[in-house]
mmCIF file of C-alpha atoms in Angstrom:
data_model
loop_
_atom_site.group_PDB
_atom_site.id
_atom_site.type_symbol
_atom_site.label_atom_id
_atom_site.label_comp_id
_atom_site.label_asym_id
_atom_site.label_seq_id
_atom_site.Cartn_x
_atom_site.Cartn_y
_atom_site.Cartn_z
ATOM 1 C CA UNK X 1 -38.719 9.671 -20.763
ATOM 2 C CA UNK X 2 -35.495 8.334 -22.125
ATOM 3 C CA UNK X 3 -34.689 4.666 -21.606
ATOM 4 C CA UNK X 4 -30.956 5.414 -21.158
ATOM 5 C CA UNK X 5 -29.900 5.315 -24.799
ATOM 6 C CA UNK X 6 -30.417 8.224 -27.187
ATOM 7 C CA UNK X 7 -32.257 7.448 -30.404
ATOM 8 C CA UNK X 8 -30.034 7.901 -33.433
ATOM 9 C CA UNK X 9 -30.922 10.979 -35.480
ATOM 10 C CA UNK X 10 -32.728 10.378 -38.750
ATOM 11 C CA UNK X 11 -29.972 11.843 -40.889
ATOM 12 C CA UNK X 12 -27.451 9.198 -39.741
ATOM 13 C CA UNK X 13 -29.504 6.332 -41.150
ATOM 14 C CA UNK X 14 -28.234 4.874 -44.439
ATOM 15 C CA UNK X 15 -30.077 6.141 -47.535
ATOM 16 C CA UNK X 16 -33.002 4.014 -48.621
ATOM 17 C CA UNK X 17 -33.448 2.657 -52.102
ATOM 18 C CA UNK X 18 -35.976 4.415 -54.312
ATOM 19 C CA UNK X 19 -39.513 3.064 -53.849
ATOM 20 C CA UNK X 20 -40.694 0.529 -56.384
ATOM 21 C CA UNK X 21 -44.105 -0.634 -57.400
ATOM 22 C CA UNK X 22 -43.727 -3.619 -55.120
ATOM 23 C CA UNK X 23 -43.653 -1.358 -52.062
ATOM 24 C CA UNK X 24 -47.346 -0.627 -52.462
ATOM 25 C CA UNK X 25 -48.335 -4.251 -52.772
ATOM 26 C CA UNK X 26 -49.726 -6.287 -49.893
ATOM 27 C CA UNK X 27 -47.431 -8.338 -47.667
ATOM 28 C CA UNK X 28 -45.265 -10.590 -49.844
ATOM 29 C CA UNK X 29 -44.549 -14.207 -49.210
ATOM 30 C CA UNK X 30 -41.450 -15.355 -47.269
ATOM 31 C CA UNK X 31 -39.279 -15.642 -50.396
ATOM 32 C CA UNK X 32 -39.871 -12.060 -51.503
ATOM 33 C CA UNK X 33 -39.000 -10.709 -48.064
ATOM 34 C CA UNK X 34 -35.486 -12.231 -48.271
ATOM 35 C CA UNK X 35 -34.300 -9.647 -50.774
ATOM 36 C CA UNK X 36 -30.572 -8.903 -50.918
ATOM 37 C CA UNK X 37 -29.519 -5.961 -48.745
ATOM 38 C CA UNK X 38 -28.374 -2.907 -50.645
ATOM 39 C CA UNK X 39 -24.651 -2.106 -50.169
ATOM 40 C CA UNK X 40 -23.880 1.535 -49.410
ATOM 41 C CA UNK X 41 -20.340 2.605 -50.319
ATOM 42 C CA UNK X 42 -18.485 4.471 -47.565
ATOM 43 C CA UNK X 43 -17.372 7.954 -48.509
ATOM 44 C CA UNK X 44 -13.682 8.305 -49.400
ATOM 45 C CA UNK X 45 -11.835 10.513 -46.901
ATOM 46 C CA UNK X 46 -9.175 12.785 -48.321
ATOM 47 C CA UNK X 47 -6.014 13.055 -46.206
ATOM 48 C CA UNK X 48 -5.010 16.502 -45.019
ATOM 49 C CA UNK X 49 -1.371 15.464 -44.450
ATOM 50 C CA UNK X 50 1.227 17.269 -46.489
ATOM 51 C CA UNK X 51 4.957 16.904 -46.983
ATOM 52 C CA UNK X 52 5.148 20.683 -46.764
ATOM 53 C CA UNK X 53 3.560 20.810 -43.287
ATOM 54 C CA UNK X 54 5.624 22.516 -40.550
ATOM 55 C CA UNK X 55 7.669 20.304 -38.222
ATOM 56 C CA UNK X 56 5.648 18.920 -35.302
ATOM 57 C CA UNK X 57 6.600 19.697 -31.711
ATOM 58 C CA UNK X 58 4.789 18.396 -28.580
ATOM 59 C CA UNK X 59 2.830 21.034 -26.724
ATOM 60 C CA UNK X 60 5.250 20.937 -23.776
ATOM 61 C CA UNK X 61 8.313 21.426 -25.977
ATOM 62 C CA UNK X 62 9.795 24.858 -26.388
ATOM 63 C CA UNK X 63 11.731 25.386 -29.592
ATOM 64 C CA UNK X 64 12.394 29.072 -29.045
ATOM 65 C CA UNK X 65 15.927 28.458 -27.829
ATOM 66 C CA UNK X 66 16.769 26.032 -30.631
ATOM 67 C CA UNK X 67 15.621 28.436 -33.338
ATOM 68 C CA UNK X 68 17.400 31.411 -31.782
ATOM 69 C CA UNK X 69 20.485 29.384 -30.984
ATOM 70 C CA UNK X 70 20.934 28.490 -34.634
ATOM 71 C CA UNK X 71 20.871 32.189 -35.497
ATOM 72 C CA UNK X 72 23.237 33.174 -32.663
ATOM 73 C CA UNK X 73 22.366 35.487 -29.770
ATOM 74 C CA UNK X 74 21.234 38.402 -31.936
ATOM 75 C CA UNK X 75 17.574 37.568 -31.309
ATOM 76 C CA UNK X 76 18.002 38.048 -27.523
ATOM 77 C CA UNK X 77 17.804 41.624 -26.288
ATOM 78 C CA UNK X 78 19.501 40.870 -22.944
ATOM 79 C CA UNK X 79 22.014 38.451 -21.484
ATOM 80 C CA UNK X 80 19.450 37.363 -18.916
ATOM 81 C CA UNK X 81 16.982 36.180 -21.558
ATOM 82 C CA UNK X 82 19.654 34.312 -23.500
ATOM 83 C CA UNK X 83 21.024 32.495 -20.434
ATOM 84 C CA UNK X 84 17.598 31.723 -18.998
ATOM 85 C CA UNK X 85 16.446 30.273 -22.315
ATOM 86 C CA UNK X 86 19.519 28.038 -22.448
ATOM 87 C CA UNK X 87 18.962 26.881 -18.860
ATOM 88 C CA UNK X 88 15.348 26.024 -19.620
ATOM 89 C CA UNK X 89 16.518 24.202 -22.721
ATOM 90 C CA UNK X 90 18.952 22.112 -20.645
ATOM 91 C CA UNK X 91 16.209 21.367 -18.135
ATOM 92 C CA UNK X 92 13.970 19.972 -20.868
ATOM 93 C CA UNK X 93 16.738 18.277 -22.850
ATOM 94 C CA UNK X 94 19.703 17.455 -20.569
ATOM 95 C CA UNK X 95 21.164 15.231 -23.287
ATOM 96 C CA UNK X 96 22.005 18.300 -25.361
ATOM 97 C CA UNK X 97 24.644 19.443 -22.861
ATOM 98 C CA UNK X 98 27.593 17.817 -24.619
ATOM 99 C CA UNK X 99 26.713 19.116 -28.070
ATOM 100 C CA UNK X 100 25.749 22.705 -27.184
ATOM 101 C CA UNK X 101 27.818 23.735 -24.170
ATOM 102 C CA UNK X 102 30.845 24.747 -26.244
ATOM 103 C CA UNK X 103 28.841 27.157 -28.403
ATOM 104 C CA UNK X 104 27.127 28.514 -25.284
ATOM 105 C CA UNK X 105 30.472 29.257 -23.615
ATOM 106 C CA UNK X 106 31.813 30.945 -26.745
ATOM 107 C CA UNK X 107 28.741 33.172 -26.918
ATOM 108 C CA UNK X 108 29.142 34.128 -23.254
ATOM 109 C CA UNK X 109 32.784 35.054 -23.802
ATOM 110 C CA UNK X 110 31.630 37.594 -26.351
ATOM 111 C CA UNK X 111 28.848 38.916 -24.126
ATOM 112 C CA UNK X 112 30.021 38.695 -20.506
ATOM 113 C CA UNK X 113 32.606 41.451 -20.432
ATOM 114 C CA UNK X 114 31.833 43.263 -17.155
ATOM 115 C CA UNK X 115 31.666 42.449 -13.457
ATOM 116 C CA UNK X 116 27.920 43.010 -13.392
ATOM 117 C CA UNK X 117 27.327 40.660 -16.308
ATOM 118 C CA UNK X 118 29.360 37.920 -14.635
ATOM 119 C CA UNK X 119 27.487 38.408 -11.359
ATOM 120 C CA UNK X 120 24.193 38.175 -13.243
ATOM 121 C CA UNK X 121 25.297 34.950 -14.952
ATOM 122 C CA UNK X 122 26.252 33.353 -11.623
ATOM 123 C CA UNK X 123 22.943 34.323 -10.039
ATOM 124 C CA UNK X 124 20.889 32.938 -12.937
ATOM 125 C CA UNK X 125 22.617 29.561 -12.798
ATOM 126 C CA UNK X 126 22.420 29.413 -9.010
ATOM 127 C CA UNK X 127 18.691 30.164 -8.983
ATOM 128 C CA UNK X 128 17.999 27.549 -11.648
ATOM 129 C CA UNK X 129 20.022 24.898 -9.805
ATOM 130 C CA UNK X 130 18.310 25.519 -6.461
ATOM 131 C CA UNK X 131 14.751 26.097 -7.629
ATOM 132 C CA UNK X 132 14.205 23.535 -10.398
ATOM 133 C CA UNK X 133 13.940 19.918 -9.230
ATOM 134 C CA UNK X 134 16.639 17.607 -10.586
ATOM 135 C CA UNK X 135 18.681 20.438 -12.109
ATOM 136 C CA UNK X 136 21.317 20.501 -9.369
ATOM 137 C CA UNK X 137 23.496 17.909 -11.127
ATOM 138 C CA UNK X 138 23.260 19.615 -14.508
ATOM 139 C CA UNK X 139 23.850 22.984 -12.854
ATOM 140 C CA UNK X 140 27.023 21.686 -11.205
ATOM 141 C CA UNK X 141 28.314 20.330 -14.529
ATOM 142 C CA UNK X 142 27.562 23.658 -16.173
ATOM 143 C CA UNK X 143 29.404 25.537 -13.429
ATOM 144 C CA UNK X 144 32.431 23.292 -13.796
ATOM 145 C CA UNK X 145 32.594 23.815 -17.562
ATOM 146 C CA UNK X 146 32.210 27.581 -17.363
ATOM 147 C CA UNK X 147 34.796 27.835 -14.596
ATOM 148 C CA UNK X 148 37.391 26.494 -17.054
ATOM 149 C CA UNK X 149 36.208 28.132 -20.284
ATOM 150 C CA UNK X 150 35.052 31.657 -19.422
ATOM 151 C CA UNK X 151 37.885 34.028 -20.218
ATOM 152 C CA UNK X 152 36.755 37.022 -18.154
ATOM 153 C CA UNK X 153 38.525 37.367 -14.811
ATOM 154 C CA UNK X 154 37.753 40.766 -13.253
ATOM 155 C CA UNK X 155 39.135 42.092 -9.982
ATOM 156 C CA UNK X 156 35.994 40.982 -8.134
ATOM 157 C CA UNK X 157 36.809 37.363 -8.948
ATOM 158 C CA UNK X 158 36.440 34.830 -11.730
ATOM 159 C CA UNK X 159 33.364 32.675 -12.314
ATOM 160 C CA UNK X 160 34.264 30.000 -9.752
ATOM 161 C CA UNK X 161 35.141 32.527 -7.060
ATOM 162 C CA UNK X 162 31.886 34.434 -7.536
ATOM 163 C CA UNK X 163 29.937 31.167 -7.484
ATOM 164 C CA UNK X 164 31.509 30.125 -4.183
ATOM 165 C CA UNK X 165 30.816 33.587 -2.752
ATOM 166 C CA UNK X 166 27.161 33.222 -3.718
ATOM 167 C CA UNK X 167 27.015 29.825 -2.027
ATOM 168 C CA UNK X 168 28.649 31.263 1.081
ATOM 169 C CA UNK X 169 25.858 33.829 1.373
ATOM 170 C CA UNK X 170 23.348 30.975 1.745
ATOM 171 C CA UNK X 171 25.708 28.937 3.893
ATOM 172 C CA UNK X 172 26.048 31.635 6.537
ATOM 173 C CA UNK X 173 22.332 31.430 7.405
ATOM 174 C CA UNK X 174 22.284 27.619 7.590
ATOM 175 C CA UNK X 175 21.267 27.416 11.256
ATOM 176 C CA UNK X 176 18.328 29.773 10.846
ATOM 177 C CA UNK X 177 17.263 28.045 7.610
ATOM 178 C CA UNK X 178 17.368 24.546 9.144
ATOM 179 C CA UNK X 179 14.877 25.595 11.825
ATOM 180 C CA UNK X 180 12.797 27.913 9.633
ATOM 181 C CA UNK X 181 9.348 27.355 8.183
ATOM 182 C CA UNK X 182 8.615 24.710 5.575
ATOM 183 C CA UNK X 183 9.277 26.975 2.589
ATOM 184 C CA UNK X 184 12.592 28.160 4.034
ATOM 185 C CA UNK X 185 13.705 24.625 4.785
ATOM 186 C CA UNK X 186 12.782 23.443 1.309
ATOM 187 C CA UNK X 187 14.922 26.175 -0.259
ATOM 188 C CA UNK X 188 17.744 25.332 2.149
ATOM 189 C CA UNK X 189 17.601 21.624 1.231
ATOM 190 C CA UNK X 190 17.887 22.471 -2.472
ATOM 191 C CA UNK X 191 20.989 24.518 -1.684
ATOM 192 C CA UNK X 192 22.506 21.654 0.338
ATOM 193 C CA UNK X 193 22.082 19.140 -2.480
ATOM 194 C CA UNK X 194 23.425 21.596 -5.052
ATOM 195 C CA UNK X 195 26.503 22.124 -2.901
ATOM 196 C CA UNK X 196 26.944 18.355 -2.759
ATOM 197 C CA UNK X 197 26.832 18.179 -6.563
ATOM 198 C CA UNK X 198 29.324 21.041 -6.785
ATOM 199 C CA UNK X 199 31.702 19.177 -4.488
ATOM 200 C CA UNK X 200 31.591 16.149 -6.790
ATOM 201 C CA UNK X 201 31.715 17.972 -10.124
ATOM 202 C CA UNK X 202 33.661 21.214 -9.622
ATOM 203 C CA UNK X 203 37.254 20.463 -10.602
ATOM 204 C CA UNK X 204 40.168 22.638 -9.558
ATOM 205 C CA UNK X 205 43.312 22.274 -11.648
ATOM 206 C CA UNK X 206 46.600 22.817 -9.862
ATOM 207 C CA UNK X 207 49.750 24.362 -11.246
ATOM 208 C CA UNK X 208 51.132 20.910 -12.067
ATOM 209 C CA UNK X 209 47.982 19.871 -13.893
ATOM 210 C CA UNK X 210 46.573 17.757 -11.093
ATOM 211 C CA UNK X 211 42.803 17.893 -10.572
ATOM 212 C CA UNK X 212 41.411 18.233 -7.060
ATOM 213 C CA UNK X 213 38.139 19.064 -5.368
ATOM 214 C CA UNK X 214 37.413 22.242 -3.472
ATOM 215 C CA UNK X 215 38.350 21.697 0.181
ATOM 216 C CA UNK X 216 36.171 24.623 1.173
ATOM 217 C CA UNK X 217 33.117 22.677 -0.014
ATOM 218 C CA UNK X 218 34.192 19.637 1.994
ATOM 219 C CA UNK X 219 34.267 21.727 5.157
ATOM 220 C CA UNK X 220 30.968 23.357 4.265
ATOM 221 C CA UNK X 221 29.197 20.032 3.759
ATOM 222 C CA UNK X 222 30.354 18.851 7.185
ATOM 223 C CA UNK X 223 28.847 21.927 8.823
ATOM 224 C CA UNK X 224 25.641 21.641 6.814
ATOM 225 C CA UNK X 225 25.215 18.081 8.090
ATOM 226 C CA UNK X 226 25.644 19.373 11.639
ATOM 227 C CA UNK X 227 22.905 21.938 11.048
ATOM 228 C CA UNK X 228 20.537 19.287 9.682
ATOM 229 C CA UNK X 229 21.112 16.805 12.501
ATOM 230 C CA UNK X 230 20.842 19.560 15.113
ATOM 231 C CA UNK X 231 17.272 20.156 13.948
ATOM 232 C CA UNK X 232 16.020 16.572 13.512
ATOM 233 C CA UNK X 233 12.779 17.258 11.689
ATOM 234 C CA UNK X 234 11.789 14.684 9.119
ATOM 235 C CA UNK X 235 12.571 16.783 6.045
ATOM 236 C CA UNK X 236 15.961 17.839 7.476
ATOM 237 C CA UNK X 237 16.895 14.217 8.132
ATOM 238 C CA UNK X 238 15.738 13.137 4.673
ATOM 239 C CA UNK X 239 17.938 15.836 3.158
ATOM 240 C CA UNK X 240 20.907 14.612 5.223
ATOM 241 C CA UNK X 241 20.337 11.052 3.997
ATOM 242 C CA UNK X 242 20.224 12.222 0.366
ATOM 243 C CA UNK X 243 23.416 14.221 0.822
ATOM 244 C CA UNK X 244 25.298 11.315 2.391
ATOM 245 C CA UNK X 245 24.127 8.874 -0.265
ATOM 246 C CA UNK X 246 25.396 11.337 -2.849
ATOM 247 C CA UNK X 247 28.738 12.290 -1.309
ATOM 248 C CA UNK X 248 29.336 9.915 1.613
ATOM 249 C CA UNK X 249 31.909 7.659 -0.035
ATOM 250 C CA UNK X 250 33.923 10.582 -1.450
ATOM 251 C CA UNK X 251 33.799 12.515 1.817
ATOM 252 C CA UNK X 252 34.923 9.533 3.881
ATOM 253 C CA UNK X 253 37.833 8.810 1.535
ATOM 254 C CA UNK X 254 38.951 12.453 1.714
ATOM 255 C CA UNK X 255 38.700 12.520 5.512
ATOM 256 C CA UNK X 256 40.616 9.250 5.855
ATOM 257 C CA UNK X 257 43.454 10.637 3.732
ATOM 258 C CA UNK X 258 43.749 13.458 6.249
ATOM 259 C CA UNK X 259 43.484 11.102 9.231
ATOM 260 C CA UNK X 260 40.098 12.486 10.258
ATOM 261 C CA UNK X 261 37.241 10.513 11.799
ATOM 262 C CA UNK X 262 34.421 12.805 10.728
ATOM 263 C CA UNK X 263 32.370 9.993 9.175
ATOM 264 C CA UNK X 264 32.534 7.985 12.396
ATOM 265 C CA UNK X 265 31.190 11.008 14.236
ATOM 266 C CA UNK X 266 28.381 11.435 11.707
ATOM 267 C CA UNK X 267 27.357 7.773 11.998
ATOM 268 C CA UNK X 268 27.322 8.099 15.777
ATOM 269 C CA UNK X 269 25.174 11.199 15.392
ATOM 270 C CA UNK X 270 22.746 9.256 13.225
ATOM 271 C CA UNK X 271 22.480 6.439 15.755
ATOM 272 C CA UNK X 272 21.727 8.957 18.499
ATOM 273 C CA UNK X 273 19.006 10.523 16.349
ATOM 274 C CA UNK X 274 17.420 7.116 15.766
ATOM 275 C CA UNK X 275 17.349 6.468 19.501
ATOM 276 C CA UNK X 276 16.316 9.890 20.798
ATOM 277 C CA UNK X 277 14.669 12.001 18.094
ATOM 278 C CA UNK X 278 10.921 12.146 17.586
ATOM 279 C CA UNK X 279 11.149 11.539 13.866
ATOM 280 C CA UNK X 280 8.794 9.255 11.986
ATOM 281 C CA UNK X 281 9.298 5.516 11.734
ATOM 282 C CA UNK X 282 9.973 5.715 7.992
ATOM 283 C CA UNK X 283 12.726 8.288 8.477
ATOM 284 C CA UNK X 284 14.340 6.144 11.159
ATOM 285 C CA UNK X 285 14.341 3.254 8.701
ATOM 286 C CA UNK X 286 16.039 5.490 6.124
ATOM 287 C CA UNK X 287 18.735 6.406 8.633
ATOM 288 C CA UNK X 288 19.330 2.767 9.578
ATOM 289 C CA UNK X 289 19.578 1.807 5.895
ATOM 290 C CA UNK X 290 22.158 4.559 5.467
ATOM 291 C CA UNK X 291 24.236 3.168 8.347
ATOM 292 C CA UNK X 292 23.991 -0.265 6.720
ATOM 293 C CA UNK X 293 25.083 1.195 3.376
ATOM 294 C CA UNK X 294 28.127 2.765 4.960
ATOM 295 C CA UNK X 295 29.035 -0.497 6.726
ATOM 296 C CA UNK X 296 29.186 -2.133 3.271
ATOM 297 C CA UNK X 297 31.694 0.518 2.091
ATOM 298 C CA UNK X 298 28.926 2.567 0.478
ATOM 299 C CA UNK X 299 28.038 -0.333 -1.795
ATOM 300 C CA UNK X 300 31.390 -0.255 -3.563
ATOM 301 C CA UNK X 301 32.962 -3.498 -4.745
ATOM 302 C CA UNK X 302 36.702 -3.520 -5.347
ATOM 303 C CA UNK X 303 37.531 -5.812 -8.252
ATOM 304 C CA UNK X 304 41.155 -6.070 -7.117
ATOM 305 C CA UNK X 305 40.251 -7.569 -3.750
ATOM 306 C CA UNK X 306 41.123 -11.246 -3.252
ATOM 307 C CA UNK X 307 38.290 -13.676 -3.756
ATOM 308 C CA UNK X 308 36.840 -15.305 -0.681
ATOM 309 C CA UNK X 309 34.046 -17.798 -0.695
ATOM 310 C CA UNK X 310 30.971 -16.254 0.881
ATOM 311 C CA UNK X 311 30.082 -17.598 4.312
ATOM 312 C CA UNK X 312 27.650 -16.470 7.018
ATOM 313 C CA UNK X 313 30.661 -15.129 8.948
ATOM 314 C CA UNK X 314 32.193 -12.878 6.268
ATOM 315 C CA UNK X 315 29.151 -11.906 4.175
ATOM 316 C CA UNK X 316 26.271 -10.040 5.891
ATOM 317 C CA UNK X 317 24.076 -10.683 2.839
ATOM 318 C CA UNK X 318 24.720 -14.432 2.787
ATOM 319 C CA UNK X 319 21.135 -15.312 3.676
ATOM 320 C CA UNK X 320 19.499 -12.467 1.726
ATOM 321 C CA UNK X 321 18.349 -14.642 -1.179
ATOM 322 C CA UNK X 322 17.507 -17.742 0.834
ATOM 323 C CA UNK X 323 13.897 -18.970 0.517
ATOM 324 C CA UNK X 324 11.433 -18.621 3.364
ATOM 325 C CA UNK X 325 9.720 -21.732 4.734
ATOM 326 C CA UNK X 326 6.846 -22.128 7.172
ATOM 327 C CA UNK X 327 6.370 -24.591 9.998
ATOM 328 C CA UNK X 328 3.141 -26.486 10.584
ATOM 329 C CA UNK X 329 2.088 -23.617 12.862
ATOM 330 C CA UNK X 330 2.637 -21.054 10.105
ATOM 331 C CA UNK X 331 5.842 -19.620 11.647
ATOM 332 C CA UNK X 332 8.313 -18.464 8.942
ATOM 333 C CA UNK X 333 11.959 -19.497 9.084
ATOM 334 C CA UNK X 334 15.018 -19.251 6.834
ATOM 335 C CA UNK X 335 18.516 -20.699 6.714
ATOM 336 C CA UNK X 336 19.653 -17.890 9.006
ATOM 337 C CA UNK X 337 17.685 -19.320 11.956
ATOM 338 C CA UNK X 338 19.773 -21.330 14.470
ATOM 339 C CA UNK X 339 17.327 -24.266 14.439
ATOM 340 C CA UNK X 340 16.963 -24.254 10.644
ATOM 341 C CA UNK X 341 18.089 -27.872 10.157
ATOM 342 C CA UNK X 342 15.649 -29.215 12.724
ATOM 343 C CA UNK X 343 12.703 -27.237 11.322
ATOM 344 C CA UNK X 344 13.556 -28.112 7.726
ATOM 345 C CA UNK X 345 13.794 -31.823 8.525
ATOM 346 C CA UNK X 346 10.413 -31.655 10.220
ATOM 347 C CA UNK X 347 9.088 -29.935 7.131
ATOM 348 C CA UNK X 348 10.292 -32.747 4.863
ATOM 349 C CA UNK X 349 8.724 -35.383 7.092
ATOM 350 C CA UNK X 350 5.286 -33.842 6.835
ATOM 351 C CA UNK X 351 3.241 -36.264 4.708
ATOM 352 C CA UNK X 352 1.168 -33.547 3.079
ATOM 353 C CA UNK X 353 4.022 -31.256 2.102
ATOM 354 C CA UNK X 354 4.951 -33.037 -1.137
ATOM 355 C CA UNK X 355 1.981 -35.319 -1.892
ATOM 356 C CA UNK X 356 2.805 -38.221 -4.200
ATOM 357 C CA UNK X 357 6.399 -36.989 -4.638
ATOM 358 C CA UNK X 358 9.693 -38.097 -3.189
ATOM 359 C CA UNK X 359 12.202 -35.512 -2.013
ATOM 360 C CA UNK X 360 13.927 -35.527 -5.401
ATOM 361 C CA UNK X 361 10.657 -34.787 -7.196
ATOM 362 C CA UNK X 362 9.934 -38.302 -8.516
ATOM 363 C CA UNK X 363 6.229 -38.823 -9.177
ATOM 364 C CA UNK X 364 4.898 -41.709 -7.085
ATOM 365 C CA UNK X 365 1.297 -41.451 -8.189
ATOM 366 C CA UNK X 366 1.889 -43.642 -11.237
ATOM 367 C CA UNK X 367 0.251 -41.157 -13.583
ATOM 368 C CA UNK X 368 3.374 -39.879 -15.261
ATOM 369 C CA UNK X 369 3.667 -37.090 -17.759
ATOM 370 C CA UNK X 370 3.188 -38.271 -21.366
ATOM 371 C CA UNK X 371 5.453 -35.502 -22.593
ATOM 372 C CA UNK X 372 8.262 -36.176 -20.130
ATOM 373 C CA UNK X 373 7.979 -39.918 -20.628
ATOM 374 C CA UNK X 374 9.143 -39.489 -24.219
ATOM 375 C CA UNK X 375 12.345 -37.704 -23.184
ATOM 376 C CA UNK X 376 15.485 -39.785 -23.017
ATOM 377 C CA UNK X 377 17.116 -39.443 -19.560
ATOM 378 C CA UNK X 378 20.616 -40.179 -20.922
ATOM 379 C CA UNK X 379 22.870 -37.314 -22.027
ATOM 380 C CA UNK X 380 24.458 -37.164 -25.419
ATOM 381 C CA UNK X 381 28.089 -38.352 -25.011
ATOM 382 C CA UNK X 382 29.545 -35.023 -26.184
ATOM 383 C CA UNK X 383 27.268 -33.044 -23.856
ATOM 384 C CA UNK X 384 28.119 -35.337 -20.949
ATOM 385 C CA UNK X 385 31.852 -34.919 -21.566
ATOM 386 C CA UNK X 386 31.516 -31.135 -21.792
ATOM 387 C CA UNK X 387 29.466 -31.054 -18.599
ATOM 388 C CA UNK X 388 32.088 -33.051 -16.690
ATOM 389 C CA UNK X 389 34.826 -30.653 -17.863
ATOM 390 C CA UNK X 390 32.709 -27.717 -16.767
ATOM 391 C CA UNK X 391 32.211 -29.193 -13.299
ATOM 392 C CA UNK X 392 35.914 -29.914 -12.880
ATOM 393 C CA UNK X 393 36.900 -26.421 -14.034
ATOM 394 C CA UNK X 394 34.377 -24.830 -11.688
ATOM 395 C CA UNK X 395 35.687 -26.855 -8.751
ATOM 396 C CA UNK X 396 39.266 -25.890 -9.581
ATOM 397 C CA UNK X 397 38.417 -22.178 -9.704
ATOM 398 C CA UNK X 398 36.480 -22.402 -6.450
ATOM 399 C CA UNK X 399 39.457 -23.939 -4.634
ATOM 400 C CA UNK X 400 41.750 -21.186 -5.945
#
């Protein structure tokens, strides 16, 4: 039976000193038993590190693209493998976009020379952007760059035109997708968010050099929101919230320039969903927070706006950072409560609220703090003068 701890094997014990003639003698006196312990030198471990060792890569890191990229595209038998490897590389290292996108586009210009090759390129990027989490933004940036730097422009359409045609294929089944099974809806939501990123990142240069966004995507996003709100399941509503947080401010500005009230209609639609739909409580809270975000101009602060001192009337967040107090009955209250002054005064009058302290924090117990007692209460004259100037300057700026 084991007592819970394994006995150490014999070979792990330190080597014993050779036996001497004293070992065979009877028990020695107490002085002889206090012999000095024998020191055993630890073995010296030889390092296996070498300056000639190959470069280390984490197990999750793929260096195939980097090695092949340095040698050009000769190591890739097909366009599909080359593009897919680059997309995977961007997924793992999005920071390499700026330094490697130019070489990637130049390689494509020498490889993508037919309609079929261009169609294949569009499909590869679209699939990566709608199937890999968090790649929709990078995919939209990639699409924007290629739309301006790919030289091929066949009769079937250039890169941007083929990309929009591919998106239209998914767009046309939006109503069926929004009410489909969970897998179908998940794929549809990825498409919706990718389209939102395309709307923000895909630049269209006019004949006069002006840069605009694709109006066709603006119209498409409006209809996609209708499809999501018409099928108010939790995941559809969450997708709508994500889309509006991403594009809401830009969409509203564009609609206002055209004199449209589409955002007002969307907000009204959201309020109706909150009141009538059988969505979860958490999703309703998300929708209400979105309405609140839009009421604050999507969180944007205009530096050019005239300064106004914050008051409870003009600042909805005036009381956000106010402390919370509790009455003698344990009821919380803040400065936003109508009877705040009355409750706070009652709080100060409670004898046990600040024991042995006045309202200004003066210790009445007589004990005192030996450390604080040594500190001189008077300011240095230069510090006092600087403080007075600071107060006057602050008051002057506040009145302006």
